[in-house]
Amino acid sequence: MVTVIICSRRPRKDLPLDRLRDRVLFETAYVCGARASEVCSLYVEDLDLRLDDEHVRIHGKGGSVRTVLLDDRGYVALLKLYLACAGYTGKQQFLS
């Protein structure tokens, strides 16, 4: 049995990166209405976090692509924190 521990929506600065990643994983699935496989196959390039135009491109079954607007400011802040702490650059898989 695998136990997943997620952090609160307002994480402490000393929080381990894996707990922050788990929170972002679940929040992304919930906010985007995405399947686990869709969230796990996201790349950093699928995220667009420009101010007032935050959205994500979800690649679904059968090659379909849909765009989901990210209008939850708390989630966007959490996502930006995770990306900064994880040091993502370029064409990396988002939640690896």
PDB file of N, CA, C and O in Angstrom, residues 3-69:
ATOM      1  N   THR A   3       1.257   5.247   0.651  1.00  0.00           N
ATOM      2  CA  THR A   3       0.658   6.346   1.392  1.00  0.00           C
ATOM      3  C   THR A   3       1.160   7.652   0.795  1.00  0.00           C
ATOM      4  O   THR A   3       2.360   7.847   0.625  1.00  0.00           O
ATOM      5  N   VAL A   4       0.221   8.532   0.467  1.00  0.00           N
ATOM      6  CA  VAL A   4       0.564   9.841  -0.073  1.00  0.00           C
ATOM      7  C   VAL A   4       0.190  10.883   0.959  1.00  0.00           C
ATOM      8  O   VAL A   4      -0.947  10.917   1.429  1.00  0.00           O
ATOM      9  N   ILE A   5       1.147  11.704   1.322  1.00  0.00           N
ATOM     10  CA  ILE A   5       0.896  12.779   2.279  1.00  0.00           C
ATOM     11  C   ILE A   5       0.976  14.087   1.517  1.00  0.00           C
ATOM     12  O   ILE A   5       1.990  14.379   0.879  1.00  0.00           O
ATOM     13  N   ILE A   6      -0.096  14.851   1.565  1.00  0.00           N
ATOM     14  CA  ILE A   6      -0.076  16.130   0.877  1.00  0.00           C
ATOM     15  C   ILE A   6      -0.060  17.254   1.899  1.00  0.00           C
ATOM     16  O   ILE A   6      -0.505  17.100   3.029  1.00  0.00           O
ATOM     17  N   CYS A   7       0.457  18.372   1.485  1.00  0.00           N
ATOM     18  CA  CYS A   7       0.574  19.528   2.371  1.00  0.00           C
ATOM     19  C   CYS A   7      -0.697  20.366   2.300  1.00  0.00           C
ATOM     20  O   CYS A   7      -1.571  20.128   1.485  1.00  0.00           O
ATOM     21  N   SER A   8      -0.760  21.358   3.135  1.00  0.00           N
ATOM     22  CA  SER A   8      -1.885  22.281   3.098  1.00  0.00           C
ATOM     23  C   SER A   8      -1.753  23.183   1.873  1.00  0.00           C
ATOM     24  O   SER A   8      -0.737  23.187   1.188  1.00  0.00           O
ATOM     25  N   ARG A   9      -2.768  23.953   1.615  1.00  0.00           N
ATOM     26  CA  ARG A   9      -2.751  24.838   0.452  1.00  0.00           C
ATOM     27  C   ARG A   9      -1.766  25.979   0.639  1.00  0.00           C
ATOM     28  O   ARG A   9      -1.302  26.581  -0.323  1.00  0.00           O
ATOM     29  N   ARG A  10      -1.439  26.282   1.882  1.00  0.00           N
ATOM     30  CA  ARG A  10      -0.439  27.313   2.180  1.00  0.00           C
ATOM     31  C   ARG A  10       0.758  26.625   2.834  1.00  0.00           C
ATOM     32  O   ARG A  10       0.868  26.584   4.059  1.00  0.00           O
ATOM     33  N   PRO A  11       1.649  26.085   2.020  1.00  0.00           N
ATOM     34  CA  PRO A  11       2.749  25.294   2.571  1.00  0.00           C
ATOM     35  C   PRO A  11       3.790  26.139   3.289  1.00  0.00           C
ATOM     36  O   PRO A  11       3.981  27.306   2.985  1.00  0.00           O
ATOM     37  N   ARG A  12       4.456  25.492   4.247  1.00  0.00           N
ATOM     38  CA  ARG A  12       5.574  26.134   4.936  1.00  0.00           C
ATOM     39  C   ARG A  12       6.771  26.176   4.002  1.00  0.00           C
ATOM     40  O   ARG A  12       6.872  25.391   3.076  1.00  0.00           O
ATOM     41  N   LYS A  13       7.687  27.069   4.269  1.00  0.00           N
ATOM     42  CA  LYS A  13       8.864  27.214   3.409  1.00  0.00           C
ATOM     43  C   LYS A  13       9.804  26.015   3.507  1.00  0.00           C
ATOM     44  O   LYS A  13      10.533  25.717   2.580  1.00  0.00           O
ATOM     45  N   ASP A  14       9.787  25.298   4.615  1.00  0.00           N
ATOM     46  CA  ASP A  14      10.702  24.168   4.807  1.00  0.00           C
ATOM     47  C   ASP A  14      10.070  22.827   4.418  1.00  0.00           C
ATOM     48  O   ASP A  14      10.585  21.770   4.744  1.00  0.00           O
ATOM     49  N   LEU A  15       8.980  22.875   3.698  1.00  0.00           N
ATOM     50  CA  LEU A  15       8.259  21.663   3.307  1.00  0.00           C
ATOM     51  C   LEU A  15       9.070  20.847   2.296  1.00  0.00           C
ATOM     52  O   LEU A  15       9.626  21.417   1.353  1.00  0.00           O
ATOM     53  N   PRO A  16       9.149  19.526   2.476  1.00  0.00           N
ATOM     54  CA  PRO A  16       9.850  18.701   1.485  1.00  0.00           C
ATOM     55  C   PRO A  16       9.182  18.814   0.110  1.00  0.00           C
ATOM     56  O   PRO A  16       7.955  18.893   0.004  1.00  0.00           O
ATOM     57  N   LEU A  17       9.999  18.811  -0.929  1.00  0.00           N
ATOM     58  CA  LEU A  17       9.500  18.999  -2.290  1.00  0.00           C
ATOM     59  C   LEU A  17       8.510  17.917  -2.703  1.00  0.00           C
ATOM     60  O   LEU A  17       7.547  18.202  -3.414  1.00  0.00           O
ATOM     61  N   ASP A  18       8.693  16.689  -2.236  1.00  0.00           N
ATOM     62  CA  ASP A  18       7.778  15.627  -2.645  1.00  0.00           C
ATOM     63  C   ASP A  18       6.367  15.840  -2.109  1.00  0.00           C
ATOM     64  O   ASP A  18       5.390  15.507  -2.766  1.00  0.00           O
ATOM     65  N   ARG A  19       6.227  16.426  -0.935  1.00  0.00           N
ATOM     66  CA  ARG A  19       4.882  16.723  -0.412  1.00  0.00           C
ATOM     67  C   ARG A  19       4.226  17.854  -1.197  1.00  0.00           C
ATOM     68  O   ARG A  19       3.030  17.826  -1.454  1.00  0.00           O
ATOM     69  N   LEU A  20       5.009  18.844  -1.554  1.00  0.00           N
ATOM     70  CA  LEU A  20       4.485  19.937  -2.374  1.00  0.00           C
ATOM     71  C   LEU A  20       4.064  19.402  -3.742  1.00  0.00           C
ATOM     72  O   LEU A  20       3.007  19.735  -4.257  1.00  0.00           O
ATOM     73  N   ARG A  21       4.892  18.513  -4.325  1.00  0.00           N
ATOM     74  CA  ARG A  21       4.565  17.899  -5.612  1.00  0.00           C
ATOM     75  C   ARG A  21       3.242  17.126  -5.540  1.00  0.00           C
ATOM     76  O   ARG A  21       2.392  17.239  -6.421  1.00  0.00           O
ATOM     77  N   ASP A  22       3.056  16.375  -4.461  1.00  0.00           N
ATOM     78  CA  ASP A  22       1.821  15.604  -4.318  1.00  0.00           C
ATOM     79  C   ASP A  22       0.603  16.509  -4.242  1.00  0.00           C
ATOM     80  O   ASP A  22      -0.439  16.230  -4.838  1.00  0.00           O
ATOM     81  N   ARG A  23       0.729  17.633  -3.535  1.00  0.00           N
ATOM     82  CA  ARG A  23      -0.387  18.582  -3.434  1.00  0.00           C
ATOM     83  C   ARG A  23      -0.713  19.153  -4.809  1.00  0.00           C
ATOM     84  O   ARG A  23      -1.878  19.253  -5.203  1.00  0.00           O
ATOM     85  N   VAL A  24       0.319  19.541  -5.555  1.00  0.00           N
ATOM     86  CA  VAL A  24       0.121  20.098  -6.895  1.00  0.00           C
ATOM     87  C   VAL A  24      -0.499  19.051  -7.816  1.00  0.00           C
ATOM     88  O   VAL A  24      -1.371  19.372  -8.623  1.00  0.00           O
ATOM     89  N   LEU A  25      -0.086  17.807  -7.688  1.00  0.00           N
ATOM     90  CA  LEU A  25      -0.643  16.722  -8.495  1.00  0.00           C
ATOM     91  C   LEU A  25      -2.152  16.608  -8.289  1.00  0.00           C
ATOM     92  O   LEU A  25      -2.927  16.625  -9.251  1.00  0.00           O
ATOM     93  N   PHE A  26      -2.576  16.516  -7.049  1.00  0.00           N
ATOM     94  CA  PHE A  26      -3.998  16.379  -6.767  1.00  0.00           C
ATOM     95  C   PHE A  26      -4.785  17.639  -7.122  1.00  0.00           C
ATOM     96  O   PHE A  26      -5.897  17.559  -7.650  1.00  0.00           O
ATOM     97  N   GLU A  27      -4.227  18.800  -6.827  1.00  0.00           N
ATOM     98  CA  GLU A  27      -4.905  20.056  -7.170  1.00  0.00           C
ATOM     99  C   GLU A  27      -5.065  20.197  -8.682  1.00  0.00           C
ATOM    100  O   GLU A  27      -6.092  20.644  -9.159  1.00  0.00           O
ATOM    101  N   THR A  28      -4.043  19.810  -9.441  1.00  0.00           N
ATOM    102  CA  THR A  28      -4.116  19.910 -10.898  1.00  0.00           C
ATOM    103  C   THR A  28      -5.221  19.026 -11.440  1.00  0.00           C
ATOM    104  O   THR A  28      -6.010  19.447 -12.292  1.00  0.00           O
ATOM    105  N   ALA A  29      -5.301  17.806 -10.952  1.00  0.00           N
ATOM    106  CA  ALA A  29      -6.363  16.892 -11.395  1.00  0.00           C
ATOM    107  C   ALA A  29      -7.731  17.471 -11.064  1.00  0.00           C
ATOM    108  O   ALA A  29      -8.645  17.453 -11.898  1.00  0.00           O
ATOM    109  N   TYR A  30      -7.883  18.021  -9.869  1.00  0.00           N
ATOM    110  CA  TYR A  30      -9.174  18.564  -9.441  1.00  0.00           C
ATOM    111  C   TYR A  30      -9.554  19.823 -10.214  1.00  0.00           C
ATOM    112  O   TYR A  30     -10.648  19.928 -10.758  1.00  0.00           O
ATOM    113  N   VAL A  31      -8.637  20.779 -10.271  1.00  0.00           N
ATOM    114  CA  VAL A  31      -8.919  22.068 -10.913  1.00  0.00           C
ATOM    115  C   VAL A  31      -9.186  21.903 -12.407  1.00  0.00           C
ATOM    116  O   VAL A  31     -10.043  22.572 -12.971  1.00  0.00           O
ATOM    117  N   CYS A  32      -8.452  20.991 -13.044  1.00  0.00           N
ATOM    118  CA  CYS A  32      -8.570  20.812 -14.496  1.00  0.00           C
ATOM    119  C   CYS A  32      -9.601  19.763 -14.882  1.00  0.00           C
ATOM    120  O   CYS A  32      -9.912  19.619 -16.066  1.00  0.00           O
ATOM    121  N   GLY A  33     -10.099  19.006 -13.917  1.00  0.00           N
ATOM    122  CA  GLY A  33     -11.012  17.927 -14.238  1.00  0.00           C
ATOM    123  C   GLY A  33     -10.333  16.896 -15.117  1.00  0.00           C
ATOM    124  O   GLY A  33     -10.915  16.371 -16.060  1.00  0.00           O
ATOM    125  N   ALA A  34      -9.084  16.603 -14.811  1.00  0.00           N
ATOM    126  CA  ALA A  34      -8.260  15.739 -15.661  1.00  0.00           C
ATOM    127  C   ALA A  34      -8.081  14.359 -15.037  1.00  0.00           C
ATOM    128  O   ALA A  34      -8.105  14.206 -13.818  1.00  0.00           O
ATOM    129  N   ARG A  35      -7.883  13.383 -15.899  1.00  0.00           N
ATOM    130  CA  ARG A  35      -7.545  12.040 -15.459  1.00  0.00           C
ATOM    131  C   ARG A  35      -6.108  12.030 -14.932  1.00  0.00           C
ATOM    132  O   ARG A  35      -5.287  12.864 -15.305  1.00  0.00           O
ATOM    133  N   ALA A  36      -5.804  11.025 -14.105  1.00  0.00           N
ATOM    134  CA  ALA A  36      -4.452  10.896 -13.563  1.00  0.00           C
ATOM    135  C   ALA A  36      -3.434  10.783 -14.691  1.00  0.00           C
ATOM    136  O   ALA A  36      -2.366  11.407 -14.638  1.00  0.00           O
ATOM    137  N   SER A  37      -3.749  10.018 -15.724  1.00  0.00           N
ATOM    138  CA  SER A  37      -2.807   9.851 -16.842  1.00  0.00           C
ATOM    139  C   SER A  37      -2.579  11.165 -17.573  1.00  0.00           C
ATOM    140  O   SER A  37      -1.473  11.428 -18.048  1.00  0.00           O
ATOM    141  N   GLU A  38      -3.611  12.011 -17.658  1.00  0.00           N
ATOM    142  CA  GLU A  38      -3.471  13.307 -18.321  1.00  0.00           C
ATOM    143  C   GLU A  38      -2.571  14.240 -17.517  1.00  0.00           C
ATOM    144  O   GLU A  38      -1.727  14.939 -18.071  1.00  0.00           O
ATOM    145  N   VAL A  39      -2.736  14.229 -16.210  1.00  0.00           N
ATOM    146  CA  VAL A  39      -1.921  15.091 -15.349  1.00  0.00           C
ATOM    147  C   VAL A  39      -0.471  14.617 -15.348  1.00  0.00           C
ATOM    148  O   VAL A  39       0.459  15.418 -15.450  1.00  0.00           O
ATOM    149  N   CYS A  40      -0.262  13.318 -15.283  1.00  0.00           N
ATOM    150  CA  CYS A  40       1.096  12.780 -15.233  1.00  0.00           C
ATOM    151  C   CYS A  40       1.841  12.940 -16.554  1.00  0.00           C
ATOM    152  O   CYS A  40       3.063  12.843 -16.581  1.00  0.00           O
ATOM    153  N   SER A  41       1.119  13.186 -17.643  1.00  0.00           N
ATOM    154  CA  SER A  41       1.790  13.349 -18.937  1.00  0.00           C
ATOM    155  C   SER A  41       1.955  14.815 -19.335  1.00  0.00           C
ATOM    156  O   SER A  41       2.368  15.107 -20.451  1.00  0.00           O
ATOM    157  N   LEU A  42       1.669  15.742 -18.420  1.00  0.00           N
ATOM    158  CA  LEU A  42       1.850  17.164 -18.709  1.00  0.00           C
ATOM    159  C   LEU A  42       3.334  17.527 -18.774  1.00  0.00           C
ATOM    160  O   LEU A  42       4.152  16.982 -18.043  1.00  0.00           O
ATOM    161  N   TYR A  43       3.646  18.448 -19.663  1.00  0.00           N
ATOM    162  CA  TYR A  43       4.994  19.012 -19.745  1.00  0.00           C
ATOM    163  C   TYR A  43       4.921  20.473 -19.325  1.00  0.00           C
ATOM    164  O   TYR A  43       3.859  21.096 -19.362  1.00  0.00           O
ATOM    165  N   VAL A  44       6.053  21.027 -18.919  1.00  0.00           N
ATOM    166  CA  VAL A  44       6.093  22.421 -18.474  1.00  0.00           C
ATOM    167  C   VAL A  44       5.563  23.344 -19.572  1.00  0.00           C
ATOM    168  O   VAL A  44       4.886  24.330 -19.298  1.00  0.00           O
ATOM    169  N   GLU A  45       5.826  22.998 -20.837  1.00  0.00           N
ATOM    170  CA  GLU A  45       5.354  23.818 -21.962  1.00  0.00           C
ATOM    171  C   GLU A  45       3.831  23.847 -22.071  1.00  0.00           C
ATOM    172  O   GLU A  45       3.272  24.713 -22.741  1.00  0.00           O
ATOM    173  N   ASP A  46       3.151  22.900 -21.433  1.00  0.00           N
ATOM    174  CA  ASP A  46       1.686  22.878 -21.456  1.00  0.00           C
ATOM    175  C   ASP A  46       1.083  23.925 -20.525  1.00  0.00           C
ATOM    176  O   ASP A  46      -0.111  24.210 -20.595  1.00  0.00           O
ATOM    177  N   LEU A  47       1.906  24.477 -19.658  1.00  0.00           N
ATOM    178  CA  LEU A  47       1.449  25.490 -18.705  1.00  0.00           C
ATOM    179  C   LEU A  47       1.745  26.877 -19.249  1.00  0.00           C
ATOM    180  O   LEU A  47       2.843  27.141 -19.722  1.00  0.00           O
ATOM    181  N   ASP A  48       0.769  27.753 -19.171  1.00  0.00           N
ATOM    182  CA  ASP A  48       0.986  29.154 -19.529  1.00  0.00           C
ATOM    183  C   ASP A  48       0.530  29.969 -18.331  1.00  0.00           C
ATOM    184  O   ASP A  48      -0.664  30.037 -18.038  1.00  0.00           O
ATOM    185  N   LEU A  49       1.473  30.565 -17.628  1.00  0.00           N
ATOM    186  CA  LEU A  49       1.161  31.256 -16.376  1.00  0.00           C
ATOM    187  C   LEU A  49       1.325  32.761 -16.477  1.00  0.00           C
ATOM    188  O   LEU A  49       1.631  33.428 -15.496  1.00  0.00           O
ATOM    189  N   ARG A  50       1.097  33.298 -17.668  1.00  0.00           N
ATOM    190  CA  ARG A  50       1.121  34.755 -17.809  1.00  0.00           C
ATOM    191  C   ARG A  50      -0.034  35.358 -17.028  1.00  0.00           C
ATOM    192  O   ARG A  50      -1.146  34.817 -17.033  1.00  0.00           O
ATOM    193  N   LEU A  51       0.228  36.471 -16.386  1.00  0.00           N
ATOM    194  CA  LEU A  51      -0.761  37.136 -15.546  1.00  0.00           C
ATOM    195  C   LEU A  51      -2.062  37.374 -16.297  1.00  0.00           C
ATOM    196  O   LEU A  51      -2.053  37.871 -17.429  1.00  0.00           O
ATOM    197  N   ASP A  52      -3.163  37.002 -15.695  1.00  0.00           N
ATOM    198  CA  ASP A  52      -4.526  37.160 -16.221  1.00  0.00           C
ATOM    199  C   ASP A  52      -4.801  36.328 -17.469  1.00  0.00           C
ATOM    200  O   ASP A  52      -5.787  36.555 -18.160  1.00  0.00           O
ATOM    201  N   ASP A  53      -3.930  35.365 -17.779  1.00  0.00           N
ATOM    202  CA  ASP A  53      -4.170  34.457 -18.898  1.00  0.00           C
ATOM    203  C   ASP A  53      -3.647  33.063 -18.561  1.00  0.00           C
ATOM    204  O   ASP A  53      -3.182  32.339 -19.432  1.00  0.00           O
ATOM    205  N   GLU A  54      -3.719  32.691 -17.280  1.00  0.00           N
ATOM    206  CA  GLU A  54      -3.187  31.413 -16.855  1.00  0.00           C
ATOM    207  C   GLU A  54      -4.065  30.282 -17.397  1.00  0.00           C
ATOM    208  O   GLU A  54      -5.265  30.277 -17.197  1.00  0.00           O
ATOM    209  N   HIS A  55      -3.421  29.336 -18.085  1.00  0.00           N
ATOM    210  CA  HIS A  55      -4.156  28.181 -18.596  1.00  0.00           C
ATOM    211  C   HIS A  55      -3.204  27.007 -18.807  1.00  0.00           C
ATOM    212  O   HIS A  55      -1.990  27.164 -18.749  1.00  0.00           O
ATOM    213  N   VAL A  56      -3.789  25.839 -19.005  1.00  0.00           N
ATOM    214  CA  VAL A  56      -3.017  24.627 -19.238  1.00  0.00           C
ATOM    215  C   VAL A  56      -3.653  23.867 -20.398  1.00  0.00           C
ATOM    216  O   VAL A  56      -4.867  23.864 -20.550  1.00  0.00           O
ATOM    217  N   ARG A  57      -2.811  23.261 -21.222  1.00  0.00           N
ATOM    218  CA  ARG A  57      -3.298  22.419 -22.321  1.00  0.00           C
ATOM    219  C   ARG A  57      -3.231  20.977 -21.856  1.00  0.00           C
ATOM    220  O   ARG A  57      -2.163  20.458 -21.516  1.00  0.00           O
ATOM    221  N   ILE A  58      -4.377  20.312 -21.833  1.00  0.00           N
ATOM    222  CA  ILE A  58      -4.484  18.924 -21.408  1.00  0.00           C
ATOM    223  C   ILE A  58      -4.573  18.049 -22.653  1.00  0.00           C
ATOM    224  O   ILE A  58      -5.442  18.258 -23.501  1.00  0.00           O
ATOM    225  N   HIS A  59      -3.675  17.077 -22.759  1.00  0.00           N
ATOM    226  CA  HIS A  59      -3.682  16.142 -23.881  1.00  0.00           C
ATOM    227  C   HIS A  59      -4.429  14.893 -23.424  1.00  0.00           C
ATOM    228  O   HIS A  59      -3.957  14.163 -22.551  1.00  0.00           O
ATOM    229  N   GLY A  60      -5.602  14.671 -24.023  1.00  0.00           N
ATOM    230  CA  GLY A  60      -6.459  13.575 -23.595  1.00  0.00           C
ATOM    231  C   GLY A  60      -6.385  12.367 -24.495  1.00  0.00           C
ATOM    232  O   GLY A  60      -5.511  12.246 -25.356  1.00  0.00           O
ATOM    233  N   LYS A  61      -7.349  11.488 -24.293  1.00  0.00           N
ATOM    234  CA  LYS A  61      -7.431  10.262 -25.084  1.00  0.00           C
ATOM    235  C   LYS A  61      -7.677  10.585 -26.548  1.00  0.00           C
ATOM    236  O   LYS A  61      -8.343  11.564 -26.875  1.00  0.00           O
ATOM    237  N   GLY A  62      -7.139   9.753 -27.405  1.00  0.00           N
ATOM    238  CA  GLY A  62      -7.381   9.914 -28.834  1.00  0.00           C
ATOM    239  C   GLY A  62      -6.713  11.128 -29.442  1.00  0.00           C
ATOM    240  O   GLY A  62      -7.114  11.583 -30.507  1.00  0.00           O
ATOM    241  N   GLY A  63      -5.733  11.693 -28.752  1.00  0.00           N
ATOM    242  CA  GLY A  63      -5.028  12.845 -29.294  1.00  0.00           C
ATOM    243  C   GLY A  63      -5.760  14.165 -29.141  1.00  0.00           C
ATOM    244  O   GLY A  63      -5.339  15.180 -29.692  1.00  0.00           O
ATOM    245  N   SER A  64      -6.861  14.176 -28.398  1.00  0.00           N
ATOM    246  CA  SER A  64      -7.589  15.428 -28.209  1.00  0.00           C
ATOM    247  C   SER A  64      -6.812  16.347 -27.265  1.00  0.00           C
ATOM    248  O   SER A  64      -6.116  15.889 -26.361  1.00  0.00           O
ATOM    249  N   VAL A  65      -6.924  17.632 -27.509  1.00  0.00           N
ATOM    250  CA  VAL A  65      -6.268  18.632 -26.667  1.00  0.00           C
ATOM    251  C   VAL A  65      -7.328  19.636 -26.251  1.00  0.00           C
ATOM    252  O   VAL A  65      -8.093  20.124 -27.077  1.00  0.00           O
ATOM    253  N   ARG A  66      -7.382  19.928 -24.953  1.00  0.00           N
ATOM    254  CA  ARG A  66      -8.313  20.953 -24.479  1.00  0.00           C
ATOM    255  C   ARG A  66      -7.559  21.945 -23.611  1.00  0.00           C
ATOM    256  O   ARG A  66      -6.559  21.605 -22.983  1.00  0.00           O
ATOM    257  N   THR A  67      -8.026  23.166 -23.607  1.00  0.00           N
ATOM    258  CA  THR A  67      -7.407  24.223 -22.814  1.00  0.00           C
ATOM    259  C   THR A  67      -8.287  24.497 -21.611  1.00  0.00           C
ATOM    260  O   THR A  67      -9.496  24.696 -21.744  1.00  0.00           O
ATOM    261  N   VAL A  68      -7.674  24.512 -20.444  1.00  0.00           N
ATOM    262  CA  VAL A  68      -8.398  24.763 -19.201  1.00  0.00           C
ATOM    263  C   VAL A  68      -7.858  26.054 -18.595  1.00  0.00           C
ATOM    264  O   VAL A  68      -6.655  26.188 -18.362  1.00  0.00           O
ATOM    265  N   LEU A  69      -8.745  27.010 -18.368  1.00  0.00           N
ATOM    266  CA  LEU A  69      -8.351  28.263 -17.721  1.00  0.00           C
ATOM    267  C   LEU A  69      -8.126  28.024 -16.239  1.00  0.00           C
ATOM    268  O   LEU A  69      -8.887  27.308 -15.591  1.00  0.00           O
TER     269      LEU A  69
END
